[in-house]
XYZ file of C-alpha atoms in Angstrom:
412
model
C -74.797 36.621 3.406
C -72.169 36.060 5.902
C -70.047 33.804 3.729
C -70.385 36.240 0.916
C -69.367 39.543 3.158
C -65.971 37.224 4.454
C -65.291 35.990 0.473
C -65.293 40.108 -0.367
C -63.184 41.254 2.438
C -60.703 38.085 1.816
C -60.517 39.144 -1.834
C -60.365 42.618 -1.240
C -57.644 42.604 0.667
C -55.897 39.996 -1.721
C -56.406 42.975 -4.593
C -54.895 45.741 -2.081
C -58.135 47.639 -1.341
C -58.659 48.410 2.237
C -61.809 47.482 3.853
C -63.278 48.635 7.340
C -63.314 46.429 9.988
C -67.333 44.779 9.826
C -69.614 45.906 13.418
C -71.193 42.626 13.269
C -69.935 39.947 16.056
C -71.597 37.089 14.901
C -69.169 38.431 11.057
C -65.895 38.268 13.199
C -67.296 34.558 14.384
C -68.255 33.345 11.796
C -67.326 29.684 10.307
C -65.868 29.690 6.573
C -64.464 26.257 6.206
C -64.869 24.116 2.649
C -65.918 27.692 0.728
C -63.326 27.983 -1.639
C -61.959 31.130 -0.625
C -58.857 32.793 -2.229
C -56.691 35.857 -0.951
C -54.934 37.031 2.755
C -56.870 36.406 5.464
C -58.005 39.854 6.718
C -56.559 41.113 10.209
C -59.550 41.454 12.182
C -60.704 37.279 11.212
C -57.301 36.350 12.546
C -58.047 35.853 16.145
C -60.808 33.065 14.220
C -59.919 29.458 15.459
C -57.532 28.038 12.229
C -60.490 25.749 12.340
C -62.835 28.337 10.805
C -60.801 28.301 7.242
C -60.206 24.613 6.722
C -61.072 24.026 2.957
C -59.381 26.853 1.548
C -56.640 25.935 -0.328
C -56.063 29.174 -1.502
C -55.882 31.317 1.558
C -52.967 32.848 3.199
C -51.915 34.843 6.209
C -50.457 34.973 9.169
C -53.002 32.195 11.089
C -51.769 28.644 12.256
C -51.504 26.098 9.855
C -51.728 28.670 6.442
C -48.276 29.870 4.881
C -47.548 33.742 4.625
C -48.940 35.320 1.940
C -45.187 36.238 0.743
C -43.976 32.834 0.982
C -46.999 31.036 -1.222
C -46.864 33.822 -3.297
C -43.013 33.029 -4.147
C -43.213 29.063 -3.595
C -46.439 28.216 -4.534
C -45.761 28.207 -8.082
C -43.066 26.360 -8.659
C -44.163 23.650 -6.590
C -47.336 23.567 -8.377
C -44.626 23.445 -11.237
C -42.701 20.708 -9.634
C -45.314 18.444 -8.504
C -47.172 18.677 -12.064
C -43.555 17.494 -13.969
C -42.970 14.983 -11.185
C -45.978 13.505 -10.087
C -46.346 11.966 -13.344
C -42.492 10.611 -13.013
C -42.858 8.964 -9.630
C -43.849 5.610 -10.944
C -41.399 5.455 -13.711
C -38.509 6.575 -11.182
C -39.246 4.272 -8.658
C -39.119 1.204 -11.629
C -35.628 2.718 -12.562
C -34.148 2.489 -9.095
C -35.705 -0.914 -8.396
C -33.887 -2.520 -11.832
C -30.739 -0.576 -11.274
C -30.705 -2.240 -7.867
C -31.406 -5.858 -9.103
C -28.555 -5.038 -12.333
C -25.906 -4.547 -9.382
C -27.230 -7.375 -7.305
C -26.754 -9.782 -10.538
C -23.477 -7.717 -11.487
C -22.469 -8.838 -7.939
C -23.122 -12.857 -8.360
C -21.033 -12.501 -11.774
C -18.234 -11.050 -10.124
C -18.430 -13.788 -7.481
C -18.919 -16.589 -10.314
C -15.975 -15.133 -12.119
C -13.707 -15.581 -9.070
C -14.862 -18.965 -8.554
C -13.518 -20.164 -11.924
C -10.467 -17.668 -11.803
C -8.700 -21.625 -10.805
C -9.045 -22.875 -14.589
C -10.394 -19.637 -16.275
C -8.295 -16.671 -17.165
C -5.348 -16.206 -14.798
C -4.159 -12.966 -16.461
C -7.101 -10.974 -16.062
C -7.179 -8.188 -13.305
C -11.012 -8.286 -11.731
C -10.077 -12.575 -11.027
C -6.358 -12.649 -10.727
C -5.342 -14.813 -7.887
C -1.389 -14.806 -7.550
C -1.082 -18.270 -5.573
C -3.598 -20.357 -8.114
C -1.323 -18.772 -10.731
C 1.991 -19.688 -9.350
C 0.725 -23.664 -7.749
C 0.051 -23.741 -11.974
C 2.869 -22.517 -12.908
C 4.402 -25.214 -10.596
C 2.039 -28.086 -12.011
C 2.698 -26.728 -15.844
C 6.159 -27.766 -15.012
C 6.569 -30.078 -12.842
C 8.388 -27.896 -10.539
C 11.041 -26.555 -13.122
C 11.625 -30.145 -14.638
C 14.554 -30.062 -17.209
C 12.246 -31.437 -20.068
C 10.194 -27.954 -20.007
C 13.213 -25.893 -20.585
C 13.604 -24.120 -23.655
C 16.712 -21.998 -22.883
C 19.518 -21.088 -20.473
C 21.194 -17.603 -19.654
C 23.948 -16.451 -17.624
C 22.151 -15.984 -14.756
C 18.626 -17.537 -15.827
C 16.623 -20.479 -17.328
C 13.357 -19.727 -19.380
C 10.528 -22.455 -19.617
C 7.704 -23.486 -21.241
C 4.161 -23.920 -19.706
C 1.079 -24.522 -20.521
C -1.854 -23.350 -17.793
C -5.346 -25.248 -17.431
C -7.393 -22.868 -19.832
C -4.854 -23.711 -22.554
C -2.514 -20.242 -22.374
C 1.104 -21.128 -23.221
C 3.477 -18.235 -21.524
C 7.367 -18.380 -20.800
C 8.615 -18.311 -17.664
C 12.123 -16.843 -16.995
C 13.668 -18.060 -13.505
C 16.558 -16.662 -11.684
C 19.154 -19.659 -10.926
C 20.087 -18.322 -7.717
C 18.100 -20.136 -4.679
C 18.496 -16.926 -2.134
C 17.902 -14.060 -4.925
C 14.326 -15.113 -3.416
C 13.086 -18.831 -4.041
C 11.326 -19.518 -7.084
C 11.485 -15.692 -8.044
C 10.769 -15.638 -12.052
C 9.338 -13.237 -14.745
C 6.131 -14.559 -16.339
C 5.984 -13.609 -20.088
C 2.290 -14.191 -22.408
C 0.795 -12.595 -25.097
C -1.077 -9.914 -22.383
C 1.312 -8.950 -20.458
C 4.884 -9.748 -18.219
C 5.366 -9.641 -14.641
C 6.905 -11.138 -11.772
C 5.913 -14.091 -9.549
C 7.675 -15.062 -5.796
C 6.854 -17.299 -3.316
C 4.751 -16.407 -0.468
C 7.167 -15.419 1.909
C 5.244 -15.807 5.273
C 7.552 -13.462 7.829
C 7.714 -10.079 5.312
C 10.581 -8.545 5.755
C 13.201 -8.097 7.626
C 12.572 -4.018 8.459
C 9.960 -5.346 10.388
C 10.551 -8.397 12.225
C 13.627 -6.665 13.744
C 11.036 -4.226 14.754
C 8.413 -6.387 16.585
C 9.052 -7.429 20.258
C 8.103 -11.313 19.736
C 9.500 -12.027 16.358
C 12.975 -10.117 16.794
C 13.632 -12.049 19.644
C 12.707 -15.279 17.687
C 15.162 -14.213 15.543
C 18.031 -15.735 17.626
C 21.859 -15.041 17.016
C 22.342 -18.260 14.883
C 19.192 -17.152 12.507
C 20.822 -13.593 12.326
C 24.192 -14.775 11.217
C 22.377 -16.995 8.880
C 20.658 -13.996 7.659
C 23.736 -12.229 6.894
C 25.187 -14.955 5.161
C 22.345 -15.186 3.159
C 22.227 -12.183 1.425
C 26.135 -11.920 0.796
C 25.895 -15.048 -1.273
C 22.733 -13.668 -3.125
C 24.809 -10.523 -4.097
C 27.839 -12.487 -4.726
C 25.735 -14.597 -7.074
C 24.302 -11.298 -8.688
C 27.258 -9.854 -8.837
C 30.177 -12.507 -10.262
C 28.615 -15.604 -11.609
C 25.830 -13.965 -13.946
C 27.035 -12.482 -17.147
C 26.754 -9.180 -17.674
C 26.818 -8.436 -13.662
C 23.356 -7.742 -11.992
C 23.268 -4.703 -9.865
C 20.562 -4.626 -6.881
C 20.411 -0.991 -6.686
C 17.964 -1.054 -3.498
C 19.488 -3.247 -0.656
C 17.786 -2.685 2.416
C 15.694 -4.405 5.523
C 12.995 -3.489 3.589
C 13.721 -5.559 0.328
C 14.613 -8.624 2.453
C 12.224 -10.813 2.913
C 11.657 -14.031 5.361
C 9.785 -16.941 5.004
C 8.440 -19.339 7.775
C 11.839 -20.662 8.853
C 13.135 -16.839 9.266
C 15.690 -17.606 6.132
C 16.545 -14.970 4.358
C 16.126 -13.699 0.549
C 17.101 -10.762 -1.422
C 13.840 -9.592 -3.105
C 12.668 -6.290 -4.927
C 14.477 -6.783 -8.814
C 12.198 -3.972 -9.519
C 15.465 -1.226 -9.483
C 18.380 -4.153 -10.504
C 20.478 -2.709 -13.373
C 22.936 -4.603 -15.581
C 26.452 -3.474 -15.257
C 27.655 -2.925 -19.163
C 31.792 -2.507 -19.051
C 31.063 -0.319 -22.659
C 28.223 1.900 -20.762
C 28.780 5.017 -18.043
C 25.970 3.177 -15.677
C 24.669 6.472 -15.107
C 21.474 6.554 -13.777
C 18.497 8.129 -11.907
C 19.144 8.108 -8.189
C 17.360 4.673 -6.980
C 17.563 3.359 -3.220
C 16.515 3.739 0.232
C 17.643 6.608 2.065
C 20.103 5.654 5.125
C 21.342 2.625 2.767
C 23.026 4.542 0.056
C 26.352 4.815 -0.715
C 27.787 8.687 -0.566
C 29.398 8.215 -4.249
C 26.037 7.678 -5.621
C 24.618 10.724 -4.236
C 27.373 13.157 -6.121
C 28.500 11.454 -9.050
C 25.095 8.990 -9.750
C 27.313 6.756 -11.269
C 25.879 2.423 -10.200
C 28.705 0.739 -9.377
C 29.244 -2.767 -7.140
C 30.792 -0.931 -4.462
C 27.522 1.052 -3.757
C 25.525 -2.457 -3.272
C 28.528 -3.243 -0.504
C 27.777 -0.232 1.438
C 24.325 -0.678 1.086
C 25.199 -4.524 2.576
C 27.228 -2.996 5.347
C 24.180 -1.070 6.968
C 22.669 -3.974 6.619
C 24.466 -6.320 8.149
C 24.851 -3.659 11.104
C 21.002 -3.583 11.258
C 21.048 -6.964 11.735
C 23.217 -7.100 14.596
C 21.625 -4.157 16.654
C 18.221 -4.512 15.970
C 17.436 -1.486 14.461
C 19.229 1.543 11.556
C 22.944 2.235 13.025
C 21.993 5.816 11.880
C 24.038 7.261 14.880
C 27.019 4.433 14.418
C 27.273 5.713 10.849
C 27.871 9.015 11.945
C 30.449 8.317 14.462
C 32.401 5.904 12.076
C 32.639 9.458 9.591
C 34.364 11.420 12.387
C 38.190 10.291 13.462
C 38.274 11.503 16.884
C 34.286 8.978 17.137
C 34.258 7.627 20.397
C 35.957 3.965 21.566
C 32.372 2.115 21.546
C 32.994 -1.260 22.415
C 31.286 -4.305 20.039
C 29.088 -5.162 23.033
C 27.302 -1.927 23.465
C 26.139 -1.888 19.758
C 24.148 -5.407 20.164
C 20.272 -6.025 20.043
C 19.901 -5.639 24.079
C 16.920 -7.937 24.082
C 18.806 -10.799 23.302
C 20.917 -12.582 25.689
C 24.919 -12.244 24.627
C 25.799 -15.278 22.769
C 28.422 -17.872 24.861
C 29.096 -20.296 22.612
C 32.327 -19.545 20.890
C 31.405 -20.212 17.789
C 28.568 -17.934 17.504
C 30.814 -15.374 19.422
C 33.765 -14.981 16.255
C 30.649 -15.309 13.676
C 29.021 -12.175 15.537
C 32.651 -10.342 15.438
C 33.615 -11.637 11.880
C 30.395 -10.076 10.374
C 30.932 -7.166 13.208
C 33.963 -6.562 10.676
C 33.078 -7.352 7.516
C 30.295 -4.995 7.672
C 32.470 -2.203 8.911
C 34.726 -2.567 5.968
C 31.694 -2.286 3.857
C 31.376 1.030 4.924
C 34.677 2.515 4.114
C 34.596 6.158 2.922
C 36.441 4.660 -0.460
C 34.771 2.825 -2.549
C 37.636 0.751 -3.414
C 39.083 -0.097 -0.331
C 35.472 -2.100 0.268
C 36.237 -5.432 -0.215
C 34.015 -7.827 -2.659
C 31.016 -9.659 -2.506
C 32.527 -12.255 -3.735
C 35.258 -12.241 -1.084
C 32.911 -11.409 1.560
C 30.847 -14.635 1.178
C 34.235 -16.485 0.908
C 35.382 -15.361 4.378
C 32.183 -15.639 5.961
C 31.958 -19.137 5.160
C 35.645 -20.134 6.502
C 37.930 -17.648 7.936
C 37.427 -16.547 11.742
C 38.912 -13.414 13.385
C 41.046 -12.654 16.100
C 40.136 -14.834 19.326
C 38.748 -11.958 21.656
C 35.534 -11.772 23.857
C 32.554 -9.270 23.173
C 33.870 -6.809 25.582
C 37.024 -6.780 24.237
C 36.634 -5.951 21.200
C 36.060 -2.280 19.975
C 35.134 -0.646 16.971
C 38.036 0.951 16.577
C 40.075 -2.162 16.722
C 37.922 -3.798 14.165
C 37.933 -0.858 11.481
C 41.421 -1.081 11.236
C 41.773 -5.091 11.072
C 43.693 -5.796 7.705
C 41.427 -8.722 6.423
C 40.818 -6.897 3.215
């Protein structure tokens, strides 16, 4: 009787009709766990232990371990919803993430077994290229560039024929020029062209003049060598290939170093070929800080921007870092009387031999030259790498030699 008198309140008050409060104590007691009961638990049962209504799945109220009637009324049926569609699903999920993890894990070996035969499989694709395998084939194919695998000969390169380990035959077009960056040539196959260079172990210039240990590596005699390096690259680019080869980006950037700090002109990426029937206009290309002030306005490629370019270049060289503020000084003709000394990389000691001494003021004024407002009072490449192999300036110390003086030397 008990149990029946709690199912009827519990469901009368689930329906909305209001029932007194039951005069019987041993009612408001009384245990109705495992009964099956359905609706809100009634006010006056709610001080019940939560004990008292275990096994009724259906009722609701605000007693612990029951949800509000409001919330099962608005959840309860779409989770019955959700666990019907994916209770069923659980198995069949689980199996689908389990065999999409082993499909990577084997996806994973292939890769790995792919770039383990990358040495004799397919050098040209992307997921297994490996540049050095490539080029120490390249080298093999041809026995380093041996006469008998050339098939033709340009102004300014040599194409050969090679044939790699998995039986591709490409052409391989080399620049002749040893300091237009060693071993620098374009690789040409069925798939595709690109470029191949030697490892060049240092990087580049920009930023071994930057770091404390190597710029101070990089002695006076390797700097001058540096400088000398890249004029006869340009002088090379410039006068013995026909038509003329402009490097339209000369900078510290697109010099690069290998383990001996010697220096190469790298980056053909922006080069240009100087046609005497053709404007050479073009779209503005350089680094900014390197580029001649003609280009800017009239965006017209000649030489004489690649000499300017040289210029800050060759001043880099010498004090370690962008003469950004020297260049601005040089464009004003009341600049002050800086003397050749101050504008020196300060970590290094000042050269005393004599010979290093002229070479620092020879390039000192070659590269000032280089930067003349006029594009054709700049003197040539070609003439530049003549008189930095030979010629030696005025016989004056470090500190007594200006900038001044050297602008207005008549060497050119």
């Amino acid at each position: 009787m008990i149990v029946l008198l709690a199912f009827l309140s519990i469901s009368a008050a689930c329906s909305g009709v209001v029932e007194e409060e039951p005069s019987s104590p041993s009612f408001l007691k009384s245990d109705m766990s495992f009964n099956n009961l359905d609706g809100e638990i009634p006010t006056y049962l709610r001080d019940n232990p939560p004990k008292s209504f275990v096994g009724n799945k259906g009722l609701c109220g605000h007693v612990q371990g029951f949800l509000s009637c409001f919330q099962r009324h608005r959840l309860a049926p779409s989770f019955i919803l959700s666990v019907k569609i994916f209770l069923p699903l659980t198995p069949i999920l689980a199996f689908t993430i389990f065999g999409f993890i082993l499909l990577l894990k084997g996806k994973s070996e292939n890769l790995k077994l792919v770039t383990r035969a990358a040495k004799n499989g397919d050098v040209f694709s992307v997921w297994n290229y490996d540049g050095k395998i490539l080029y120490e084939n390249l080298i093999d194919a041809t026995e380093y560039f041996h006469i008998r695998y050339c098939i033709g000969t340009g102004g300014y390169d040599s194409v050969y024929k090679a044939e790699l380990p998995d039986g591709k035959v490409v052409a391989l077009k080399k620049l002749h020029h040893s300091e237009t960056e060693d071993s620098a040539f374009v690789v040409y196959s069925p798939q595709c062209m690109f470029f191949i260079y030697e490892y060049m172990e240092r990087g580049s210039l920009f930023c071994v003049l930057r770091d404390d240990d190597e710029a101070i590596e990089l002695n006076w005699t390797r700097r001058m060598n540096i400088v000398k390096s890249v004029a006869h690259a340009l002088s090379y680019l410039h006068h013995d290939c026909t038509p003329s080869i402009v490097h339209r980006d000369i900078s510290s950037n697109n010099i690069l170093l290998n383990s001996n700090l010697e220096a190469f002109v790298a980056d053909f990426g922006t080069v240009r070929l100087l046609d005497v029937d053709s404007s050479n206009r073009t779209l503005q290309a350089g680094t900014y800080g390197y580029i001649a002030l003609e280009l800017v306005y009239t965006m017209v490629v000649t030489e004489k921007c690649v000499i300017y370019s040289f210029g800050v270049v060759a001043l880099e060289v010498l004090m370690g870092t962008h003469p950004g503020e020297l260049l601005l000084s040089l464009s004003s003709s009341s600049g002050p009387k800086i003397m050749l000394i101050d504008i020196l990389y300060q970590r290094l000691s000042p050269p005393i031999n004599q010979k290093i001494i002229q070479d620092i003021i020879l390039v000192s004024t070659i590269a000032l030259a280089c930067l003349r407002s006029k594009p054709k009072s700049r003197p040539t490449m070609q003439r530049i790498s003549q008189e930095l192999e030979g010629k030696t300036p005025m016989k004056k110390g470090l500190k007594e030699i200006s900038i001044p003086e050297m602008r207005n030397q008549e060497m050119f």
